[in-house]
CSV table of C-alpha atoms in Angstrom, one decimal:
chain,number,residue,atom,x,y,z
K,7,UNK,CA,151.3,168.9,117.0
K,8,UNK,CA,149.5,167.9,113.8
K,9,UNK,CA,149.5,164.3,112.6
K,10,UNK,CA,149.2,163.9,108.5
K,11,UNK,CA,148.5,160.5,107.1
K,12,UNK,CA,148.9,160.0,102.9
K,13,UNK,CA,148.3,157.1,101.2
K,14,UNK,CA,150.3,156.0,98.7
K,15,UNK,CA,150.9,153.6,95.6
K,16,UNK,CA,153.9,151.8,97.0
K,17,UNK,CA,156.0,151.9,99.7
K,18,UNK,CA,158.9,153.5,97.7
K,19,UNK,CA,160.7,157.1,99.0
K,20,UNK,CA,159.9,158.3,95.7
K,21,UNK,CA,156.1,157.4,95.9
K,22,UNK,CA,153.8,160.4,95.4
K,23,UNK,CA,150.4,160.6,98.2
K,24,UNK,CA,147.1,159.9,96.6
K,25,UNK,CA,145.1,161.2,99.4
K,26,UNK,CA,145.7,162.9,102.9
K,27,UNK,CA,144.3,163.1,106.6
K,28,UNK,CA,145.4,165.8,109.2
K,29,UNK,CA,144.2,165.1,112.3
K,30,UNK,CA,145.1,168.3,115.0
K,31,UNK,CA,145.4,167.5,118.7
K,32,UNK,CA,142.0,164.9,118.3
K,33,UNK,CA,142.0,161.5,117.2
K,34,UNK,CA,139.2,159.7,114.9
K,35,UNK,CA,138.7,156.4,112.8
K,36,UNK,CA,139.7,155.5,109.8
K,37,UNK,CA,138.0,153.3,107.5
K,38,UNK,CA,135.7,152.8,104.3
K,39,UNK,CA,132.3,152.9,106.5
K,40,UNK,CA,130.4,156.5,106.3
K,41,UNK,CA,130.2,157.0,109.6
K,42,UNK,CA,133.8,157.2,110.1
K,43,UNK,CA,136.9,160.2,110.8
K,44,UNK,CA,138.8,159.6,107.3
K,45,UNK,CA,136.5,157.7,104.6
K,46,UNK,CA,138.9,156.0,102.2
K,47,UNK,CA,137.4,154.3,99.2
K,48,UNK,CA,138.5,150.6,98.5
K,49,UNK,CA,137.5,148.6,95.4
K,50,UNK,CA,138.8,145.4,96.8
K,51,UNK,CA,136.6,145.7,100.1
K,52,UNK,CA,139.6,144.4,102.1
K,53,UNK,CA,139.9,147.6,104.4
K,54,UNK,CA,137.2,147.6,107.0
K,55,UNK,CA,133.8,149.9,107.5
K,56,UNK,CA,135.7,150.6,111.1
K,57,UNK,CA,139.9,149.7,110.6
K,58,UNK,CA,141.6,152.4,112.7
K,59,UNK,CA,141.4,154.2,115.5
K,60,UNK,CA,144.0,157.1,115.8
K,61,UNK,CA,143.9,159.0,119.3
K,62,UNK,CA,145.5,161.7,120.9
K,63,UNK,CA,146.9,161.9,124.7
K,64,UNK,CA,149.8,163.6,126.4
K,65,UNK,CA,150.7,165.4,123.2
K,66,UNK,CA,151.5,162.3,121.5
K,67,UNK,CA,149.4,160.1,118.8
K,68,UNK,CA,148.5,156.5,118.9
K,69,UNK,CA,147.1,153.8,116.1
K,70,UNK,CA,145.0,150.9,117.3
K,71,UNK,CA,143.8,148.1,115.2
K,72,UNK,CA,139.8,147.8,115.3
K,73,UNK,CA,139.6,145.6,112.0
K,74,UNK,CA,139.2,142.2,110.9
K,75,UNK,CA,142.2,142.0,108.5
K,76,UNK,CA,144.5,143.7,111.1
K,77,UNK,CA,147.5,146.4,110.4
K,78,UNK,CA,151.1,145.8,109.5
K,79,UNK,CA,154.2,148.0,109.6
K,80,UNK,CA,156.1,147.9,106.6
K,81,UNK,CA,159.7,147.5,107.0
K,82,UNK,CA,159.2,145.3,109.8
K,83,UNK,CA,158.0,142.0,111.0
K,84,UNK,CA,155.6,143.8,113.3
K,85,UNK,CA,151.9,143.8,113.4
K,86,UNK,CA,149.5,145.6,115.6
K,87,UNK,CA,147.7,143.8,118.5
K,88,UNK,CA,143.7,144.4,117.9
K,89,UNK,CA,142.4,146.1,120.9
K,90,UNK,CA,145.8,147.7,121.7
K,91,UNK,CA,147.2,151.1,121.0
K,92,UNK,CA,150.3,151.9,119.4
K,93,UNK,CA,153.1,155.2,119.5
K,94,UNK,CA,152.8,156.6,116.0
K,95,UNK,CA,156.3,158.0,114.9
K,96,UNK,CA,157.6,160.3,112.5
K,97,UNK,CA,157.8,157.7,108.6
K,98,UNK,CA,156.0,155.2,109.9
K,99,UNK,CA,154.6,153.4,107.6
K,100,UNK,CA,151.4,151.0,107.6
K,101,UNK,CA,149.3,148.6,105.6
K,102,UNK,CA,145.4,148.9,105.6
K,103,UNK,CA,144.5,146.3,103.8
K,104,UNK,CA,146.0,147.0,100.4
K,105,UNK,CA,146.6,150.1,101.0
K,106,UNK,CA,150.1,151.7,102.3
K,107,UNK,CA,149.4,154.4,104.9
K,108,UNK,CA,153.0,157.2,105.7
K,109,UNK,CA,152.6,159.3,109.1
K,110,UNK,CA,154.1,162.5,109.2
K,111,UNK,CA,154.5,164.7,112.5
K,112,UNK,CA,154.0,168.2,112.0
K,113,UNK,CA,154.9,170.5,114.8
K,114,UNK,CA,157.1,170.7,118.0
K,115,UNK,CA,156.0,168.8,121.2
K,116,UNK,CA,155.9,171.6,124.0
K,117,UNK,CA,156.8,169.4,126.9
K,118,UNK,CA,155.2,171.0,130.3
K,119,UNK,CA,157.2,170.8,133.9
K,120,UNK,CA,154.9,171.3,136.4
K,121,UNK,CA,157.8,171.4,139.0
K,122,UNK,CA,158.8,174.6,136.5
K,123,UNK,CA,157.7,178.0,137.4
K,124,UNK,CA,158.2,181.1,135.5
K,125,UNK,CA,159.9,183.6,137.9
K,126,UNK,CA,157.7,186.6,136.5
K,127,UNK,CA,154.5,184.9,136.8
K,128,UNK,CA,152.8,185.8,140.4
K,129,UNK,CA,152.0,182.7,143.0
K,130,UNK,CA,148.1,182.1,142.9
K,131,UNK,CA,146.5,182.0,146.2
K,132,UNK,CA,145.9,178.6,146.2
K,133,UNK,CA,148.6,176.9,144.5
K,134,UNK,CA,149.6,175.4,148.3
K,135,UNK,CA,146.4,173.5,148.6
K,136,UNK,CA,148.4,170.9,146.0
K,137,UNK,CA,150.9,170.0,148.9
K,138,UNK,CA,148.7,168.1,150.3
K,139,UNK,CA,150.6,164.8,151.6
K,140,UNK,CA,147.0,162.9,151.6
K,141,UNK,CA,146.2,163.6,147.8
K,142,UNK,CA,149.7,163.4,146.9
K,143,UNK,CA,149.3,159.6,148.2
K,144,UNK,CA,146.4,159.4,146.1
K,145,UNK,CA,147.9,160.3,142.7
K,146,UNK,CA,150.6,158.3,143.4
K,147,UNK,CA,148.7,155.1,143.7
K,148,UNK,CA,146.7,156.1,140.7
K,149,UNK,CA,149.7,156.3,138.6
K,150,UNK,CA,151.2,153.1,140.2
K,151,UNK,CA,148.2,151.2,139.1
K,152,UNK,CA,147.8,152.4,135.7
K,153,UNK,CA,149.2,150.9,132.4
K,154,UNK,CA,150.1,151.5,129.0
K,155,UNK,CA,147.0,148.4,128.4
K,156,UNK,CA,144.2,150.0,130.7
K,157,UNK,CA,145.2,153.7,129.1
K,158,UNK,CA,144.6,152.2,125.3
K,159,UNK,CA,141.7,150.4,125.9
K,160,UNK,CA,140.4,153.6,128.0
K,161,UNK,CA,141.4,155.9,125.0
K,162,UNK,CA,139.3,153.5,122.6
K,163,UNK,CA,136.2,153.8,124.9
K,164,UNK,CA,136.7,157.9,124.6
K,165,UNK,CA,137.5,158.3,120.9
K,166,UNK,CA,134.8,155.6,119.9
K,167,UNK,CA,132.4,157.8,122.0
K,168,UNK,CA,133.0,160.9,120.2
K,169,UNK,CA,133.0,159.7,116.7
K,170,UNK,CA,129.7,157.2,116.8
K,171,UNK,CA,126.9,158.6,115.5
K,172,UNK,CA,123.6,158.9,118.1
K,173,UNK,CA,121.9,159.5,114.9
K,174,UNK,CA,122.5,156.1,113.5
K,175,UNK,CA,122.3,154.7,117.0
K,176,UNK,CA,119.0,155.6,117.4
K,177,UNK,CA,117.6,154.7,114.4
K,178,UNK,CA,119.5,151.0,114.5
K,179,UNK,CA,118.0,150.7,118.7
K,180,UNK,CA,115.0,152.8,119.0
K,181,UNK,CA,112.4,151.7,116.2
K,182,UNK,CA,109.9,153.8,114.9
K,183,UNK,CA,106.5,152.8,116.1
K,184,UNK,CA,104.2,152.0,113.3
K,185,UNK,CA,100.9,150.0,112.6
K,186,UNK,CA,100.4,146.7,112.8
K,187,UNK,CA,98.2,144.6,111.3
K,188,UNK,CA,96.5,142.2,114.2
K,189,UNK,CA,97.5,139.0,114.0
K,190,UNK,CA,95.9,136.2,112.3
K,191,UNK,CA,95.4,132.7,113.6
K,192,UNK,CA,96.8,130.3,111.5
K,193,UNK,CA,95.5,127.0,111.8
K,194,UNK,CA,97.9,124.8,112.9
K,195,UNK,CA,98.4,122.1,110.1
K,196,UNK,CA,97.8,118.3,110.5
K,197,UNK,CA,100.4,116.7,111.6
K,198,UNK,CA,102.1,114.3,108.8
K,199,UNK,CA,101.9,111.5,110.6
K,200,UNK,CA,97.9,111.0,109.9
K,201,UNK,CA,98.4,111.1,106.2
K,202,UNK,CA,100.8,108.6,106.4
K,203,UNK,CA,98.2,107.0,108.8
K,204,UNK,CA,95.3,107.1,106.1
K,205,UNK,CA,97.6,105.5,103.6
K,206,UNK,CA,98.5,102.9,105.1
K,207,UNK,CA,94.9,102.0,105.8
K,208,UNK,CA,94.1,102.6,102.5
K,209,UNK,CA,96.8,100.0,101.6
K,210,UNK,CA,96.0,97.7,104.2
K,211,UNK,CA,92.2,97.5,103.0
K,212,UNK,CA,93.6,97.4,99.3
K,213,UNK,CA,95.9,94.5,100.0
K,214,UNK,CA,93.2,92.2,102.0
K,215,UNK,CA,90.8,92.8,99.1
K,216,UNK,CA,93.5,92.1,96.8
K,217,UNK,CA,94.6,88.9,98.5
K,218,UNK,CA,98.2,89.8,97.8
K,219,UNK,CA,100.0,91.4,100.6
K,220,UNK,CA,102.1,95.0,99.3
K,221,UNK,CA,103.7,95.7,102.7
K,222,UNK,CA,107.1,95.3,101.5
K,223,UNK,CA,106.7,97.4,98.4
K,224,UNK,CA,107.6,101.3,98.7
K,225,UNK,CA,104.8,103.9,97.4
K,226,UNK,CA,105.4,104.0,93.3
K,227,UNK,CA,105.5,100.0,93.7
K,228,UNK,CA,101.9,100.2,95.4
K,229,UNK,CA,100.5,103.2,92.8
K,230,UNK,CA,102.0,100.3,90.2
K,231,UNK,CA,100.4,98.1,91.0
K,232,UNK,CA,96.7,99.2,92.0
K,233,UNK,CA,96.8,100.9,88.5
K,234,UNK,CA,97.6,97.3,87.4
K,235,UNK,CA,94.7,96.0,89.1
K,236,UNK,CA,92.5,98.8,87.1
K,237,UNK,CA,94.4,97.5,83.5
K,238,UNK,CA,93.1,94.5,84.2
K,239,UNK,CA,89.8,94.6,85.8
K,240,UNK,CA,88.9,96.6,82.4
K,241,UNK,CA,90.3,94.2,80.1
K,242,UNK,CA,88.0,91.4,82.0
K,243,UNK,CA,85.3,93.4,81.9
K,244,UNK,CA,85.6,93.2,78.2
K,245,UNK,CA,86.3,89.9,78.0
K,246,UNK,CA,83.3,89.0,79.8
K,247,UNK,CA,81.3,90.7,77.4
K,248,UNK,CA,82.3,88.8,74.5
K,249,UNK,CA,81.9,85.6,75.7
K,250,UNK,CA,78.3,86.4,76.8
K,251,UNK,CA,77.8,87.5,72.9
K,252,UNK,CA,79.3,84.5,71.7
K,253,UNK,CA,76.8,82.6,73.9
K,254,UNK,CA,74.2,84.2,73.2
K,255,UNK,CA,74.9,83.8,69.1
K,256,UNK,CA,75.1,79.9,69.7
K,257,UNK,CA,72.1,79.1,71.6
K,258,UNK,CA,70.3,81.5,68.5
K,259,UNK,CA,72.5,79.1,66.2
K,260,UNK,CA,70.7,75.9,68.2
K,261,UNK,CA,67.5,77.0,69.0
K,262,UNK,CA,68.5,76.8,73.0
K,263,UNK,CA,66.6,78.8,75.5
K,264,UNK,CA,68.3,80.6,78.3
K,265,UNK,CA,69.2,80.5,81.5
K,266,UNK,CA,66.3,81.2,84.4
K,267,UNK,CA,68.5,83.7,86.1
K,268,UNK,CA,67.3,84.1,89.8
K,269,UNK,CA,67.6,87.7,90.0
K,270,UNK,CA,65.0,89.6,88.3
K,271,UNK,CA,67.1,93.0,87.5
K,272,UNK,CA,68.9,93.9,84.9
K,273,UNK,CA,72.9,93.3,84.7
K,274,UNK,CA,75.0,96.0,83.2
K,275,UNK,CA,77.4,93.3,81.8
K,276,UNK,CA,74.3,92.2,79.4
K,277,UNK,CA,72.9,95.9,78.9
K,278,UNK,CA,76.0,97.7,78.5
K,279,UNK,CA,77.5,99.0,74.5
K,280,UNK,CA,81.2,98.2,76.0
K,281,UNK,CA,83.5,97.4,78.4
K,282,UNK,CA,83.3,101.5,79.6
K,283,UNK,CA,80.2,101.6,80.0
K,284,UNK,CA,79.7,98.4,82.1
K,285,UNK,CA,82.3,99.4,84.4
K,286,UNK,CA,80.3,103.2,84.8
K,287,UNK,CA,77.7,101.3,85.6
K,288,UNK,CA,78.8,98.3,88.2
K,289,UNK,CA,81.6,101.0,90.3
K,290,UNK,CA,79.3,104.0,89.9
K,291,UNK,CA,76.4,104.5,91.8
K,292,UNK,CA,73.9,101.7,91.2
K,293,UNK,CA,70.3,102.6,89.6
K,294,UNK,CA,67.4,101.9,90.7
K,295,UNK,CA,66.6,97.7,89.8
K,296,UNK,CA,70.0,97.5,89.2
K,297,UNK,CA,71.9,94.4,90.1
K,298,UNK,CA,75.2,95.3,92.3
K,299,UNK,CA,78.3,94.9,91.1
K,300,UNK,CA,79.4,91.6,92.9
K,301,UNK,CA,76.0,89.8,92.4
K,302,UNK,CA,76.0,91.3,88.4
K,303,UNK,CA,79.7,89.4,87.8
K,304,UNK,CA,78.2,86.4,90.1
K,305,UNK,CA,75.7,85.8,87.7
K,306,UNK,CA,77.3,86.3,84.5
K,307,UNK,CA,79.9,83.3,85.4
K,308,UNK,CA,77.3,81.2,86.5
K,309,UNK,CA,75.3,81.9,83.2
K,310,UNK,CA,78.9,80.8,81.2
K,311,UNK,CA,79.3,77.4,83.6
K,312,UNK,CA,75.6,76.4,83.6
K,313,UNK,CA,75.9,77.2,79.6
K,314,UNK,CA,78.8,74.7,79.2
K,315,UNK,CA,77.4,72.2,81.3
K,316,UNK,CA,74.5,72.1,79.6
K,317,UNK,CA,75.9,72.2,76.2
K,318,UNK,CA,78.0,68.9,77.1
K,319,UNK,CA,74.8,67.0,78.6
K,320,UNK,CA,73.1,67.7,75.1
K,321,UNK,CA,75.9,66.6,72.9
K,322,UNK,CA,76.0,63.2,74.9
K,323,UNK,CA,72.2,62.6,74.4
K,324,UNK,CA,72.7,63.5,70.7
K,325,UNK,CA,75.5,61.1,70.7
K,326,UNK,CA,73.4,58.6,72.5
K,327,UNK,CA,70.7,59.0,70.0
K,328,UNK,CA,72.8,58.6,66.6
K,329,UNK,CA,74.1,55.4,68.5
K,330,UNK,CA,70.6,54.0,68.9
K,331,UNK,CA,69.1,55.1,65.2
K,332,UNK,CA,72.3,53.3,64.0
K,333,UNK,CA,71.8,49.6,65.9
K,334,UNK,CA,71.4,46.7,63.9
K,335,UNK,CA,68.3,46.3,65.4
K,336,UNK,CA,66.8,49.8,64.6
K,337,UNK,CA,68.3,49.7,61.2
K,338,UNK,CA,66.3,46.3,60.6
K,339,UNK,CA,63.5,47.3,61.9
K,340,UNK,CA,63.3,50.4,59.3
K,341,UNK,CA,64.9,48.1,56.5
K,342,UNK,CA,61.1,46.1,57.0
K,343,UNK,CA,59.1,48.9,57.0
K,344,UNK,CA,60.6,50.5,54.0
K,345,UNK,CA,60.4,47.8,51.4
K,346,UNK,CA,59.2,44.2,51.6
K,347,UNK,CA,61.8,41.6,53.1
K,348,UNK,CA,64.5,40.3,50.9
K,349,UNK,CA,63.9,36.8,49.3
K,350,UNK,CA,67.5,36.0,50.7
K,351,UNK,CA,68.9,37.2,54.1
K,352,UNK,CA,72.0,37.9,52.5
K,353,UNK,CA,75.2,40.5,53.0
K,354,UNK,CA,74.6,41.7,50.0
K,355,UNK,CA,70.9,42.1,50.2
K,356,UNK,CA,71.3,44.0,53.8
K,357,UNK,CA,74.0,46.5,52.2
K,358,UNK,CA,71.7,47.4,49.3
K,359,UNK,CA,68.7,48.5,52.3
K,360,UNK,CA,71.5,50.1,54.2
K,361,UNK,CA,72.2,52.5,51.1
K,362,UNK,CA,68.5,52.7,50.8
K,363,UNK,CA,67.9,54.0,54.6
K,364,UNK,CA,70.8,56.1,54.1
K,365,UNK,CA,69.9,57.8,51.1
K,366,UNK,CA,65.9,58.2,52.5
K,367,UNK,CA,67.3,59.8,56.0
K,368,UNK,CA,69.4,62.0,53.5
K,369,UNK,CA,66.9,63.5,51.4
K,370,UNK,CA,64.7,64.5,54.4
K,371,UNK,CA,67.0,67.0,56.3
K,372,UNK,CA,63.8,68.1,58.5
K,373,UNK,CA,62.7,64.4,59.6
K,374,UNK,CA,66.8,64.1,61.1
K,375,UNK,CA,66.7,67.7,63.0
K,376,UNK,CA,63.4,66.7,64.4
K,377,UNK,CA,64.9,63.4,65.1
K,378,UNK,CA,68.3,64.5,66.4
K,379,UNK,CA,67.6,68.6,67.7
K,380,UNK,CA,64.6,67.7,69.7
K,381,UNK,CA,66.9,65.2,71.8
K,382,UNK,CA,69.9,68.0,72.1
K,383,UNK,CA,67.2,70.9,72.6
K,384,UNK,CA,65.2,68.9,75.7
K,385,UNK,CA,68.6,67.4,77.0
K,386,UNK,CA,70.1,70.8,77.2
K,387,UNK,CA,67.2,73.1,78.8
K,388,UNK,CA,66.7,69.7,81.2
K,389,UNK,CA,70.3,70.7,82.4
K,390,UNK,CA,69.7,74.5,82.6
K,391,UNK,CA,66.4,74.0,84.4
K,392,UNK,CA,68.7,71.9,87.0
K,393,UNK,CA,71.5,74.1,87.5
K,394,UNK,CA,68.9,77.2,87.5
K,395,UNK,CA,67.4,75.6,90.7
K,396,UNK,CA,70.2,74.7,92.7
K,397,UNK,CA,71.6,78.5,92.0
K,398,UNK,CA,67.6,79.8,93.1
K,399,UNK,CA,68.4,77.5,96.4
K,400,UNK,CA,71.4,78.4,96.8
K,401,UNK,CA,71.6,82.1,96.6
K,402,UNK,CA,67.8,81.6,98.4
């Protein structure tokens, strides 16, 4: 008996086959996979590499559904079990998929008595060796304990055995030795928990040298703020710098003398072009005679507060000293030794030799910066002289 299976368009009567599968007294799969009995291109993909296996036994073909999208039978409700075999009958009709499959039997099933015995044909020698009431019990209990279940899933095993491919099976389980490179030890990388270790040390340090603590700000909020720090460390840098200029252009101004510093090297915040180029200088490496950076910014405010407390102790002894030149008793004293003493102690006469005193003290300029300067001058260094020693002891 010959099986034929045609695909077709539709399930109509009328429908014409596209394409056709005998299969003769043997079973085999059906699918789209290359390895299979009946290769049946699909676009859509929805018919499996492995969707059918037919099989033969007993004269009779079955279907069994080895797919993932499983096999209907049109005209009916029913659908075929996965795993279990099915009777194939003449204009049956199936769905692979999307694809409508019509069996056709071909042929006329010989059915074979084997209680039947052609009167012609001669009795073989042994053929009473099969009366045998022992392996008569035998086959008896072999058929009793068979089942349409064990015989599908036993017909499976068979027909999947003839139709793999040892082929592929080799190549998929026994590799193909080949050369390997020797492995290379990696070195192991450091765990993340020591970065995050270092950083916060890092930040820990930053913060206590800060004086501000950053523990409850995130990372960006700590990169924020040390370049913050930098913004303004510059920009006092630079400030610094100008107001040692603009000290330094009024003691020229006033004839002042400096400031004995007690360190005998030479500060970048005086030396330095700009506010760059200090900062090089006090966070780089220091030179060699070069103040360090803590001492150099040390010394620079102490030069600015001994500056302005000097500069105040002068302008009181000037202040003192235009009181005293101004005293009735001074301005007598000068009103005698300029011209000869009025005829009348009068008002009048001692506002005439105030006008004269003022207009004398007036025309010489040089005789009231002696007078005046030499007071502010001595009063101021005085002051600087003090402060210089007590910063000499101190830092001593």
């Amino acid at each position: 008996m010959q099986l034929v299976l045609e695909v077709f368009d539709s399930a109509g009567a009328e429908s014409v086959p596209t394409v056709c599968k005998t299969f003769e007294g043997a079973g085999g799969v059906i699918g789209r996979g290359a390895g299979c009995d009946w290769v049946i291109p699909d676009p859509s993909r929805l018919l499996s590499s492995h969707h059918g296996l037919v099989s033969f036994r007993e004269g009779r073909y079955f279907l069994t559904d080895i797919s993932s999208n499983g096999i209907c039978v049109i005209g009916s409700q029913e659908r075929l079990r996965k795993g279990q075999a099915r009777l194939i009958s003449e204009g049956d009709v199936f769905q692979l998929g999307e694809l409508i499959i019509r069996a056709r039997l071909i042929g006329t099933l010989v059915q074979h008595n084997p209680h039947r015995v052609a009167a012609a044909e001669p009795i073989p020698d042994d053929a009473f060796l099969a009366l045998d009431p022992v392996h008569a019990l035998d086959e008896e209990h072999l058929a009793q304990s068979s089942s349409d279940e064990l015989e599908a899933l036993k017909a499976i095993t068979d027909e999947l055995g003839q139709w793999m491919d040892h082929r592929a099976a080799e190549r998929e389980f026994l590799p193909v030795p080949r050369c390997v490179e020797p492995v290379r030890e990696v070195p192991e990388p450091q765990p993340v928990t020591t970065a995050l270790a270092v950083n916060e040390a890092f930040w820990a340090q930053f913060a206590a040298a800060l004086g501000i603590p950053v523990d409850g700000l995130d990372t960006p909020s700590r990169e924020a703020l040390a370049i913050k720090v930098a913004s303004l460390l510059r920009h006092g840098i630079a400030g610094l710098q100008q107001c040692l200029r603009t000290c330094d252009e009024l003691k020229t101004e006033s004839s002042l003398g400096s400031a004995e510093s007690p360190f005998n090297s030479p500060n970048p915040l005086r030396n330095c072009v700009d506010a760059q180029a200090a900062l090089t200088a006090l966070l780089g490496t220091n030179e060699l005679g070069q103040l360090p950076a803590e001492l150099a910014i040390t010394q620079v405010h102490r030069d600015l507060q001994t500056h302005q407390v000097a500069l105040l102790t002068a302008c009181r002894s000037a202040l003192r000293s235009v009181r005293a030149a101004f005293a009735p008793g001074h301005l007598q004293l000068c009103f005698e030794l300029q011209d000869k003493p009025p005829r009348f102690n009068t008002d009048g006469a001692n506002w005439r030799a105030y006008q004269r005193h003022y207009q004398y003290l007036i025309a010489d300029e040089q005789l009231n910066e002696r007078l005046l300067g030499n007071d502010f001058v001595k009063a101021y260094e005085e002051q600087v002289r003090l402060i210089s020693t007590l910063h000499a002891v101190y830092t001593g």
